[in-house]
Amino acid sequence: MAILSVRDLRAYYRTEAYGISRTVHAVDGVSFDLHPDEIYGVAGESSCGKSTLIKVISGNVKPPLKAYSGSVEYDNGLQKVDMLTISPEEMRRNIRWKEISYVMQGSMSVLNPVRKIIKTFEDIVESHRGIQDKKVFREQVEAHINRLGLPTDVLNAYPHQLSGGMRQRVAIALATMFQPRLIIADEPTTALDVVVQRGVLQMLKEIQAESKNTVLLVTHDMAVHANVADRVMIMYAGRIVEEAPTKTIFKSPLHPYTKHLISSLPMIGVRTTKTSLRGSPPNLANPPSGCRFHPRCPLAMEVCRTEIPEMVDVESRHRVACHLVKGGAL
Amino acid sequence: MSVDGNLFDVQNVSVVFQIGGLLGGVKLVAVNDVSFTLSREKAEIFTIAGESGSGKTTLSRLLLGDLHPTSGKVFFEGRDLSEFRSRAELKSFIKKVQPVFQNPFETFNPLRRVEAYLFDTAINFGVANNVKEAAMVVDHALQQVGLSLAEVSKRYPHELSGGQIQRISIARALIPRPRVILADEPVSMVDASLRMEIVNLFRTLRDEEKVSVIYITHDLATAYYISDRIAIMLRGNIVEAGPVEEVLERPMHPYSQLLKESVPEPEPEEKDAWVKHISLGVTEVNEYNQVGCKFAGRCPHVMDVCRQADPPNISVGPRTVKCYLYTEQAREAAGHPEMEEARK
Amino acid sequence: MRKFLLHYLLPRIAQYLTVIFIGITVTFIIPRLSPTDPVEAQVSMILSSGSAVDPEAIEHMRQALTEMYGLSGSPLEQYIAFWGRLLRGDLGPSLSTFPTPVTRLIGQALPWTLGLMLTAVILSWIIGNVLGALASYYPKSKLIYAIDLMSQAVRPIPYYVVALVLLVVFAYLIPIFPFSGAYPVGTRPSLTPSFVLIYLKHSALPALTLILVGFGGWFIGMKSLTSNIISEDYVVYAETTGIKERKILTQYVMRNAMLPQITGLGLSLGTVFSGALIMEVVFQYPGMGMLTLQAIFRNDYSLIMGIAIYSIIGVATSVFLMDLIYPLFDPRVRYQ
Amino acid sequence: MTILRIIRDLLKYDSRFRLAFIFLSTILIMMLLSLVSPYNPNKTFVVAMDTPPSLEHPFGTSSRGQDIFWWMTFAVRNSFLLGMVTAALSRVIAIIVGLIAGYEGGWLDKVLMAINDSFVVMPLLPILILLGFLLRGKMNFFTLGLILGVFGWPWDARLIRSQVLSLKERAFTRTAVYSGTHPFWITIHEHLPFVLPIVFATTINNMLWSIGMEVTLSVLGLSDVSTPTIGTALFWANQHGALVAGVWWWIAAPTLIAIILFLGLYLLFSSINEYIDPRTRLRLIGG
Amino acid sequence: APATTTQAPPQGEATQPAAAQPSGAGDEEIQPGVLRRECLILEDPTGTATPADDFNRWRPGTRTYSTGLQQLALDALWYIDPDAGVNGVWDNAVAAEKPIYNEDFTTMTVKLRQGLYWSDGVEFTAEDLYYTVDVQMKNDGWSYTGQFRGNIESMEMPDKYTVVFHLKAPNSRFHSFFTVRWGACFMMPKHVFEKQEDPLAYKFNPPVSLGAYTLKDFDPNGNWFLWQRRDDWQRTSLGLLGEPKVKYAMYIAPGPSDKRVIAQMEHKLDVIHDITPEGRITLAQKSPSSIGWFKSFPWAHPDPTLPAVIYNNEKPGLDKREVRWALTLAIDIVRVAMASYKGAATISAIHVPPTGMYPKYYFEPLEDWLKNFTIKVGGQDYKPFDPDACNRIAEEARKTLGDLVPTDPAEIRKSLGAGWWKYDLKAAEQLMLDAGMKRGSDGKWKLPDGSDWKVPMMSMNQSNPTMNRCASMVAECWSEFGVDTMLDARDNPWDIMSLGEYSANLAWTIETWGGHPDLFFFLSSWHSKFYQPSGTRASGSNSMRWKNPELDRIIESIQKLDFDDPKGIELGQEFIKLAAQEMPITPLMAYNVFTVCDTTYFTGYPTAEDPYTDPVPNWANTKYMFIKIKPKA
Ligand SMILES: Nc1ncnc2c1ncn2[C@@H]1O[C@H](COP(=O)(O)OP(=O)(O)OP(=O)(O)O)[C@@H](O)[C@H]1O
Ligand SMILES: Nc1ncnc2c1ncn2[C@@H]1O[C@H](COP(=O)(O)OP(=O)(O)OP(=O)(O)O)[C@@H](O)[C@H]1O
Ligand SMILES: [Mg+2]
Ligand SMILES: [Mg+2]
């Protein structure tokens, strides 16, 4: 049973100003399911629509972004809600933070610079549960962050007084305050150094292991997925090209883009020359026809130029969209 | 050490920043007693790696003459950088030392066409005398990075991909025919597939154009992939430096070891080392102001002496390590611990 | 603490004193460039009775006045003597109401001006900021758009017109507010509750004038600041966390957008010292503006200078103080 | 060319701009009409006194026997000119000081800011009045504009400076530095475009301030009252007790025109600002 | 008015006078115990008086003089009324008789009344007069130090009620220093001042009064001063003339003209000092209880001063009589009257104000002379006088004010003045050419040597709308004639005027007693011995720098006559003829003051029908109003 199912989602940015209108097909026909108790990784190069996908499934659709078709259904076993149609106030009251919470990139800027950390906790808790007793509340928060291995000092600090890794972990602590069933993390460790990244991801993983909730982890760093995710989905230019359990993705990738992604990763101890993809990333305002990867694909065929490849199941949990693997044949 | 013989000669430089609050600020030693050289003869890629806030950018600003050291000296081709006063002198210096910045989208003014910078560089440094000549120079530079003027002209930064801009940025740096390119985290903002494009370019520049590259990064995998030498920084200090294979394959300083171990391997199987729990500092300033070894707080091998005074720089083969574990006595007592580490 | 003193406070105080010094020096120089001579003005006032006076007696009178006004000696000597007196807190006698000390005249007018202007400045600051924040937080609201246009439409109306129209409308046509300045004729100012009530009632229209004309500036300032802030990550984040809108608006949006406005408030509070001339004239309000007018019309240089000096010190001090307390509002600023 | 295209686009797609266009066109037409005015503004008692607005006299006539509409055509021209002179001069100073102080830093910054702050604290009215004495007879509204211009820059220079301080830290500034570009061209090419929105936003404040200052001086009779301006309109109305005499149109006309002028400018600048604001522009062209 | 039974007013707390609702009955309190209908509220045109607590009238710079101080509390030896006076023009106030001069005017003896008392119960005696003169003469910085030192050789006090002044030189007008119209030295209470260590710095607060009222209370901010009738008002000079029926009087600073109008409409201001003509018209139309000097148009009280175009007779061009005459003939007095006063101006062609008793002394006797008066224009005799000007003004005014404007020629003459000079641009043109002036190619007049000729017109400013409007119109007329002029309105023209750093100036330099024909009041300082060139300060009132041997002769002759000698009038007429010929300044009109009084609570104000004094409330003469004005109830 899926906790979140996305079906044929299309979400575009449409901007119109001074006579120039532009539609960015940022998410264009995406379907997938999230299951309870898993870490689901989303990878893909910059601007392929990862953040947009997240905005839609977390109910943050604001102009110029608009969902044009498809559905996003959240089902926690007790209630089913359609994230595309739910009213903002209902969303705020029932879903946000209680069911689904969010860890954003750029921890530096997500915390209010003029408010102490404890105040941010207070704002969130107050808005959802109300605070009867400040002392009890503080004890609860302290207990929570201690459980996550953070010192209580951070509560009295201002964001700028904390190191980058610490801020990012505070963001995780905030996201797990109400033990939500789904935690969405969009590039939580980009721009952190490897040591800090490791600390942050470890914490996320520990929390998941403990609470058995679902984590949707977005990053373009394949090595991170290799170490953290259970399943990985690869996006290219607004579409899913491949989805499989982590091991499968790394051991037997099928899509040429996935293959390239994995083979180009440098490793300490290996010095063989790695090549980069030719061509430049697609423009989503005017995406290539057919398979969107075809202009850069070393194996492109005629059909790739004209027909959009369908998503096919290769194995039980391995899907891929490529004309080369049509009909389950390799 | 012959000062003349080297391109860059960094001698015991320290940079102290005054930061802190209403009631008594603190001194922050962003770069502490750092020395290294870059040879004039042989072009090489020299990596400076280390965690965030370890002083890498500060060091690069020193090398670019953008910041003067609180103590110590930086020599370029035998001349003390702090003695460059006139615009002409500075200009002839920056002609030879050119930067490439971290964020490709920030490198160029979003409201200007990118080629303007290329033409400016060509004309300002006297590489070309007029726009026509400049166009040839610019086109040549762009060819070196796999682009052409035709592709680039009349474009604003947002009309180009990150990889393209970063290559243009390198092309710009190449126009005055510099001896050194200082690249401060040139790939941290680009995604994995573009990363290789850039670092491959550095390799080509070194091999074909004989341009040295100071490559600042915390991405040890690419550092290993392209560089000749590496220096690992921790809180303002170079804790370990030497040939890249030696340092990264067999790190000696406990911090280098931690760093290496933290690099996530793109191998879903080998998770054990990475998963081992680590602790992080709460604030940066605390660690900076710690007396003795800055890593003492997190080091698994910490000794009393580590908390008392700065460890010395110890040469071990071709590399130097700043750690008490490798003093003469310690090595004798432990029976060559570096061999032990290397076995691991 | 010592570092704070040495590296922040001392240079800042030095700057503060420099600014005051330059400002006061300029105000000392300018009147001395003027062709009208206060002594002569006074002499002609005395002689304006029309009777013929013997030139010798006039000369005598002239000397005596020059001496009394502190206008004897070379400009440099006058300048030095001027600072000497200033440092003793002595701004000299007013020329037009000789020998009343300037400080006394100012001391009498200042409380009135401060009382009214501080309230008005602070209120228009608050109103302008709140509405400005609302305007960019709810850009679609018709009401807000109306307020937006209204605030900008009121701004260019000359003070004088606003004041007169308010007066005619609310004191004459619909007499809900009293007509005269700070209190009715026949009432003596005192610190009794009943007088305070009277005062408040009488100050309502003057204050309303100041607020109406004043809040538009803060309004657009805040509006543009807020429109930057609402796209900041921490606001977007706060929205995703489901924090209540009111809290986001006050603690996240306004709290951050307010910071630059605080410096502006400092400056405005400083200008309070020069009073609101037009408003005071229209309402016959006994403040600094009236005093300035009186000084101007009577060529009372020492009074003009006194007012200018108060104003200079007032502005410099309030900006200085704002700089000092700014970190209370913005924890990131640490007297770098 | 591009200017025309921009205007066309704005007219087509921005309702605020349309409104601004109407308002400012009205004002512009009024200013131009002054060239063909049937009445000399310096001549009084040329039409009947105190007649309320009518078809013949759209704004009525004054107690001085002048047609207020035609008189206002001169007034709005002069006031606008005054505002422009002040704004132009003070913008130039503010931009130069702001850019230099911000970019150069160091002692130059300190000196400039000390001067700047001294100007901030100087009380303008007494100084203007004293200068009025000095420039007796020469204090026409143009000199007034210049004087106000000299006093109208410090606050805006500070704003620009703080903007430049942050622009200076942006990587593209350093790119320009390492491209060997002279600091002057860096400020002009790299920083000025970012500073322009501030310049525009402060222009309107500055014009408002200078025209308001002129009104204050006029109402007190401290300016050259024989030149028609919005301020002298009020001065003469006041001299004839227009409000109690029921000649309200004499006060309403300059007020209305001031409102139209400034609402027009406000809408114009907010529309243009959005258009030229780097962020909006980036959003539009898709950054 | 309905008879009202007064209720005991609530005592204690400072109740607020019903600001919003004028009850009409006047039962509201202005202060505890001070009923509105017992308190006459008058405008003090000086505005806010700061510092408010300084009543030392004898020190220059005190600002409280017209807050009631000089009107109600101080007293002087003699008063000359600008109008008819309650008991004749001349009033011996604290003096018992007129000044007694010896043969050659080198001594003046003053006899004082007996039985006058200061408000603190001390008797007023020769000691006080002696002290008043003595302290100011012996010490620097007093208002009369110069005058007294310049004139007085010595003083003696033969008895308790007599003082004799021995003068340094013959002076038949020495008494004017003690005579109120303007600039008289009021009496100081010796017993108060002699106790002060520094009498000059002494604030005289509370003022000890010699008048019929004492100060009850005042606003520390100087916006109002409340006076109360003395219980022993009989022991004052005013009391000798009758009972002051006004119990309380309050002088206030009511703000700008428009506010004063509204205040009177709301019956919160009984006596307005002055407002714009439009404000006056508004009151005429909307406030039936408001009355003025004239019942109807032109309402205003003509002050005994003469606004004129004052030329600097030393400036190139203006130093020629022909040019000054040309400028005079280029002025259209009808438009000037309309612009300045909406027609409500009392014009004067000759160099004395057409007010008070002057029509009788000067205008009527000179009428025929005026009609035949000629000047040379292009070598020809030219009669410049236009007896019809006033009628044309009346006609013009009738266009907007209709029936309010009188039609009876005698009435017109009385209220609008006799004729004026012709508006004749042709004659003016010829006069300019006669003087050698040339028209430039731009149509502007140039000096004989061809250089530019600028004649800026200085005037008073917003503080004095009518003068400013008047100047603006004169400038407009001149522009039309091709004079390069502009309006230079400033708030404080007096200083520049005195320095002579102007070309033309609309102001007044001729000011008369009003009720008394003697012209020495202003003429004294026009003698060439007091002449000061431009750039140095004029002593006295000769700011136009006019020097003429004939004038000197006239002045010297007047000085040798007794104050009341009828020959003085003849000499005055000689002066007028000389001035008309020379035209050193162009006389325009009386300074008309729109003093408006509200009859809601009080009646008995002076009017043209009962011109017992000038209603302008800041003048010391207005003390006489207080025995005539009475509460209405
Ligand atoms: N507000 C917006 N208006 C218009 N286009 C937008 C907007 N936000 C994003 N886009 C465009 O949508 C596309 C997808 O953006 P998105 O942020 O989802 O990519 P991403 O995969 O998250 O990239 P990154 O790795 O850089 O975070 C991009 O081409 C981007 O330019
Ligand atoms: N101008 C400055 N004033 C005060 N402190 C500074 C300044 N510049 C840098 N620092 C501090 O010095 C330390 C070293 O900074 P630096 O930017 O050199 O590190 P880095 O290794 O480049 O880090 P990153 O990986 O985040 O780029 C940091 O703690 C930083 O906050
Ligand atoms: Mg993203
Ligand atoms: Mg860095």
CSV table of C-alpha atoms in Angstrom, one decimal, chain E residues 255-451:
chain,number,residue,atom,x,y,z
E,255,GLY,CA,-3.5,82.5,14.1
E,256,PRO,CA,-3.8,83.1,10.4
E,257,SER,CA,-6.5,85.3,8.8
E,258,ASP,CA,-8.8,82.5,7.9
E,259,LYS,CA,-8.8,81.2,11.4
E,260,ARG,CA,-9.7,84.6,12.7
E,261,VAL,CA,-12.6,84.8,10.4
E,262,ILE,CA,-13.9,81.4,11.5
E,263,ALA,CA,-13.2,82.3,15.2
E,264,GLN,CA,-15.4,85.3,14.9
E,265,MET,CA,-18.1,83.4,13.1
E,266,GLU,CA,-18.1,81.1,16.1
E,267,HIS,CA,-18.1,84.1,18.4
E,268,LYS,CA,-14.9,83.3,20.0
E,269,LEU,CA,-13.1,86.5,19.0
E,270,ASP,CA,-14.8,89.8,19.6
E,271,VAL,CA,-12.3,92.1,18.0
E,272,ILE,CA,-10.3,91.1,15.0
E,273,HIS,CA,-7.4,93.4,14.4
E,274,ASP,CA,-7.1,92.8,10.7
E,275,ILE,CA,-8.0,90.2,8.0
E,276,THR,CA,-7.9,89.9,4.3
E,277,PRO,CA,-10.5,92.0,2.4
E,278,GLU,CA,-12.0,88.7,1.3
E,279,GLY,CA,-12.3,87.6,4.9
E,280,ARG,CA,-14.0,90.8,5.7
E,281,ILE,CA,-16.5,90.3,2.9
E,282,THR,CA,-17.1,86.7,4.1
E,283,LEU,CA,-18.0,88.1,7.5
E,284,ALA,CA,-20.2,90.8,6.0
E,285,GLN,CA,-22.1,88.0,4.3
E,286,LYS,CA,-22.1,85.3,6.9
E,287,SER,CA,-21.8,86.9,10.2
E,288,PRO,CA,-24.6,89.4,10.9
E,289,SER,CA,-23.2,90.3,14.3
E,290,SER,CA,-19.9,91.5,12.9
E,291,ILE,CA,-19.5,95.2,12.4
E,292,GLY,CA,-16.7,97.4,11.1
E,293,TRP,CA,-15.7,101.0,11.0
E,294,PHE,CA,-18.0,101.7,8.1
E,295,LYS,CA,-21.3,100.1,8.1
E,296,SER,CA,-20.8,98.6,4.7
E,297,PHE,CA,-18.2,98.8,2.0
E,298,PRO,CA,-15.3,99.6,2.5
E,299,TRP,CA,-15.7,98.6,6.2
E,300,ALA,CA,-12.1,99.1,7.1
E,301,HIS,CA,-10.7,101.6,9.4
E,302,PRO,CA,-8.2,103.9,7.6
E,303,ASP,CA,-5.0,104.1,9.7
E,304,PRO,CA,-3.3,107.4,9.9
E,305,THR,CA,-0.4,106.0,7.9
E,306,LEU,CA,0.2,106.3,4.2
E,307,PRO,CA,1.3,103.3,2.2
E,308,ALA,CA,3.3,104.6,-0.7
E,309,VAL,CA,5.7,103.7,-3.4
E,310,ILE,CA,8.9,104.8,-1.8
E,311,TYR,CA,11.7,105.4,-4.3
E,312,ASN,CA,15.3,105.4,-3.4
E,313,ASN,CA,15.9,108.9,-4.7
E,314,GLU,CA,19.6,108.2,-5.1
E,315,LYS,CA,19.3,105.3,-7.6
E,316,PRO,CA,20.1,106.2,-11.2
E,317,GLY,CA,16.9,107.1,-13.0
E,318,LEU,CA,15.0,107.4,-9.8
E,319,ASP,CA,17.0,110.4,-8.9
E,320,LYS,CA,15.1,112.3,-11.6
E,321,ARG,CA,11.8,114.0,-10.7
E,322,GLU,CA,10.4,113.3,-14.2
E,323,VAL,CA,11.0,109.6,-13.8
E,324,ARG,CA,9.3,109.4,-10.5
E,325,TRP,CA,6.4,111.3,-12.0
E,326,ALA,CA,6.3,109.0,-15.0
E,327,LEU,CA,6.2,106.0,-12.7
E,328,THR,CA,3.3,107.7,-10.8
E,329,LEU,CA,1.3,108.3,-13.9
E,330,ALA,CA,2.0,104.7,-15.0
E,331,ILE,CA,0.1,103.4,-12.0
E,332,ASP,CA,-3.6,102.6,-12.5
E,333,ILE,CA,-4.9,103.4,-9.1
E,334,VAL,CA,-8.2,101.6,-9.9
E,335,ARG,CA,-6.5,98.3,-10.5
E,336,VAL,CA,-4.3,98.9,-7.5
E,337,ALA,CA,-7.3,99.5,-5.2
E,338,MET,CA,-9.1,96.5,-6.6
E,339,ALA,CA,-6.1,94.2,-6.3
E,340,SER,CA,-5.1,95.2,-2.8
E,341,TYR,CA,-8.4,95.9,-1.1
E,342,LYS,CA,-11.0,94.6,-3.6
E,343,GLY,CA,-11.8,98.3,-4.0
E,344,ALA,CA,-12.0,99.0,-0.3
E,345,ALA,CA,-9.1,101.4,-0.3
E,346,THR,CA,-9.1,105.0,0.8
E,347,ILE,CA,-6.8,106.6,-1.8
E,348,SER,CA,-4.7,109.7,-1.4
E,349,ALA,CA,-3.0,111.7,-4.1
E,350,ILE,CA,-1.1,113.9,-1.6
E,351,HIS,CA,1.5,113.1,1.0
E,352,VAL,CA,-0.7,112.8,4.1
E,353,PRO,CA,-3.1,110.0,5.0
E,354,PRO,CA,-6.7,110.7,4.0
E,355,THR,CA,-7.9,109.8,7.5
E,356,GLY,CA,-8.9,111.0,10.9
E,357,MET,CA,-9.1,114.8,10.8
E,358,TYR,CA,-6.9,115.2,7.8
E,359,PRO,CA,-9.6,115.6,5.1
E,360,LYS,CA,-10.6,118.7,7.0
E,361,TYR,CA,-7.1,120.0,7.6
E,362,TYR,CA,-5.5,119.3,4.2
E,363,PHE,CA,-7.7,117.7,1.6
E,364,GLU,CA,-10.5,120.1,1.5
E,365,PRO,CA,-8.4,123.3,1.5
E,366,LEU,CA,-6.1,121.9,-1.2
E,367,GLU,CA,-8.8,120.6,-3.5
E,368,ASP,CA,-8.8,123.6,-5.9
E,369,TRP,CA,-5.1,123.8,-5.9
E,370,LEU,CA,-4.9,120.2,-6.9
E,371,LYS,CA,-7.2,120.6,-9.8
E,372,ASN,CA,-5.1,123.3,-11.2
E,373,PHE,CA,-1.8,121.8,-10.3
E,374,THR,CA,0.6,121.4,-13.3
E,375,ILE,CA,3.8,119.7,-14.0
E,376,LYS,CA,5.9,120.1,-17.1
E,377,VAL,CA,5.5,117.3,-19.6
E,378,GLY,CA,7.5,117.7,-22.8
E,379,GLY,CA,7.8,121.3,-22.1
E,380,GLN,CA,4.0,121.7,-21.8
E,381,ASP,CA,2.0,122.3,-18.7
E,382,TYR,CA,0.1,119.2,-17.8
E,383,LYS,CA,-2.6,118.7,-15.2
E,384,PRO,CA,-2.0,115.3,-13.6
E,385,PHE,CA,-4.8,115.3,-11.1
E,386,ASP,CA,-7.8,113.0,-11.7
E,387,PRO,CA,-10.7,113.9,-9.3
E,388,ASP,CA,-12.8,111.0,-10.6
E,389,ALA,CA,-10.5,108.1,-9.6
E,390,CYS,CA,-12.6,107.2,-6.5
E,391,ASN,CA,-15.8,107.0,-8.5
E,392,ARG,CA,-14.2,104.6,-10.9
E,393,ILE,CA,-13.0,102.5,-8.1
E,394,ALA,CA,-16.5,102.4,-6.7
E,395,GLU,CA,-17.9,101.4,-10.1
E,396,GLU,CA,-15.4,98.6,-10.4
E,397,ALA,CA,-16.1,97.4,-6.9
E,398,ARG,CA,-19.8,97.4,-7.6
E,399,LYS,CA,-19.2,94.7,-10.2
E,400,THR,CA,-18.5,92.1,-7.6
E,401,LEU,CA,-20.0,93.6,-4.5
E,402,GLY,CA,-23.1,95.1,-5.9
E,403,ASP,CA,-25.2,97.2,-3.6
E,404,LEU,CA,-22.7,97.1,-0.8
E,405,VAL,CA,-20.8,99.8,-2.6
E,406,PRO,CA,-22.2,103.3,-2.0
E,407,THR,CA,-23.4,105.4,-4.9
E,408,ASP,CA,-23.6,108.8,-3.2
E,409,PRO,CA,-20.5,110.8,-4.3
E,410,ALA,CA,-20.1,112.3,-0.9
E,411,GLU,CA,-20.2,108.9,0.7
E,412,ILE,CA,-17.7,107.7,-1.8
E,413,ARG,CA,-15.4,110.5,-1.1
E,414,LYS,CA,-15.6,109.9,2.6
E,415,SER,CA,-14.9,106.3,2.4
E,416,LEU,CA,-12.7,105.9,-0.7
E,417,GLY,CA,-10.9,109.2,-0.7
E,418,ALA,CA,-10.8,112.1,-3.1
E,419,GLY,CA,-9.2,111.7,-6.5
E,420,TRP,CA,-5.8,110.5,-7.5
E,421,TRP,CA,-3.3,111.0,-10.3
E,422,LYS,CA,-4.2,110.2,-13.8
E,423,TYR,CA,-3.3,106.9,-15.3
E,424,ASP,CA,-1.7,108.3,-18.5
E,425,LEU,CA,0.9,106.2,-20.2
E,426,LYS,CA,1.4,108.8,-22.9
E,427,ALA,CA,2.3,111.5,-20.5
E,428,ALA,CA,4.5,109.0,-18.6
E,429,GLU,CA,6.3,108.1,-21.8
E,430,GLN,CA,7.0,111.7,-22.5
E,431,LEU,CA,8.2,112.3,-19.0
E,432,MET,CA,10.7,109.4,-19.4
E,433,LEU,CA,12.0,110.8,-22.6
E,434,ASP,CA,12.2,114.2,-20.9
E,435,ALA,CA,14.5,112.6,-18.4
E,436,GLY,CA,16.6,111.2,-21.1
E,437,MET,CA,15.5,107.6,-20.6
E,438,LYS,CA,15.4,105.4,-23.7
E,439,ARG,CA,13.3,102.5,-24.7
E,440,GLY,CA,15.5,99.5,-25.6
E,441,SER,CA,14.7,97.1,-28.5
E,442,ASP,CA,13.0,94.8,-26.0
E,443,GLY,CA,10.6,97.6,-25.2
E,444,LYS,CA,12.1,98.1,-21.7
E,445,TRP,CA,13.3,101.4,-20.4
E,446,LYS,CA,17.0,102.0,-20.3
E,447,LEU,CA,19.1,104.6,-18.5
E,448,PRO,CA,20.2,107.6,-20.6
E,449,ASP,CA,23.6,105.9,-21.1
E,450,GLY,CA,21.8,102.8,-22.6
E,451,SER,CA,22.5,100.5,-19.7
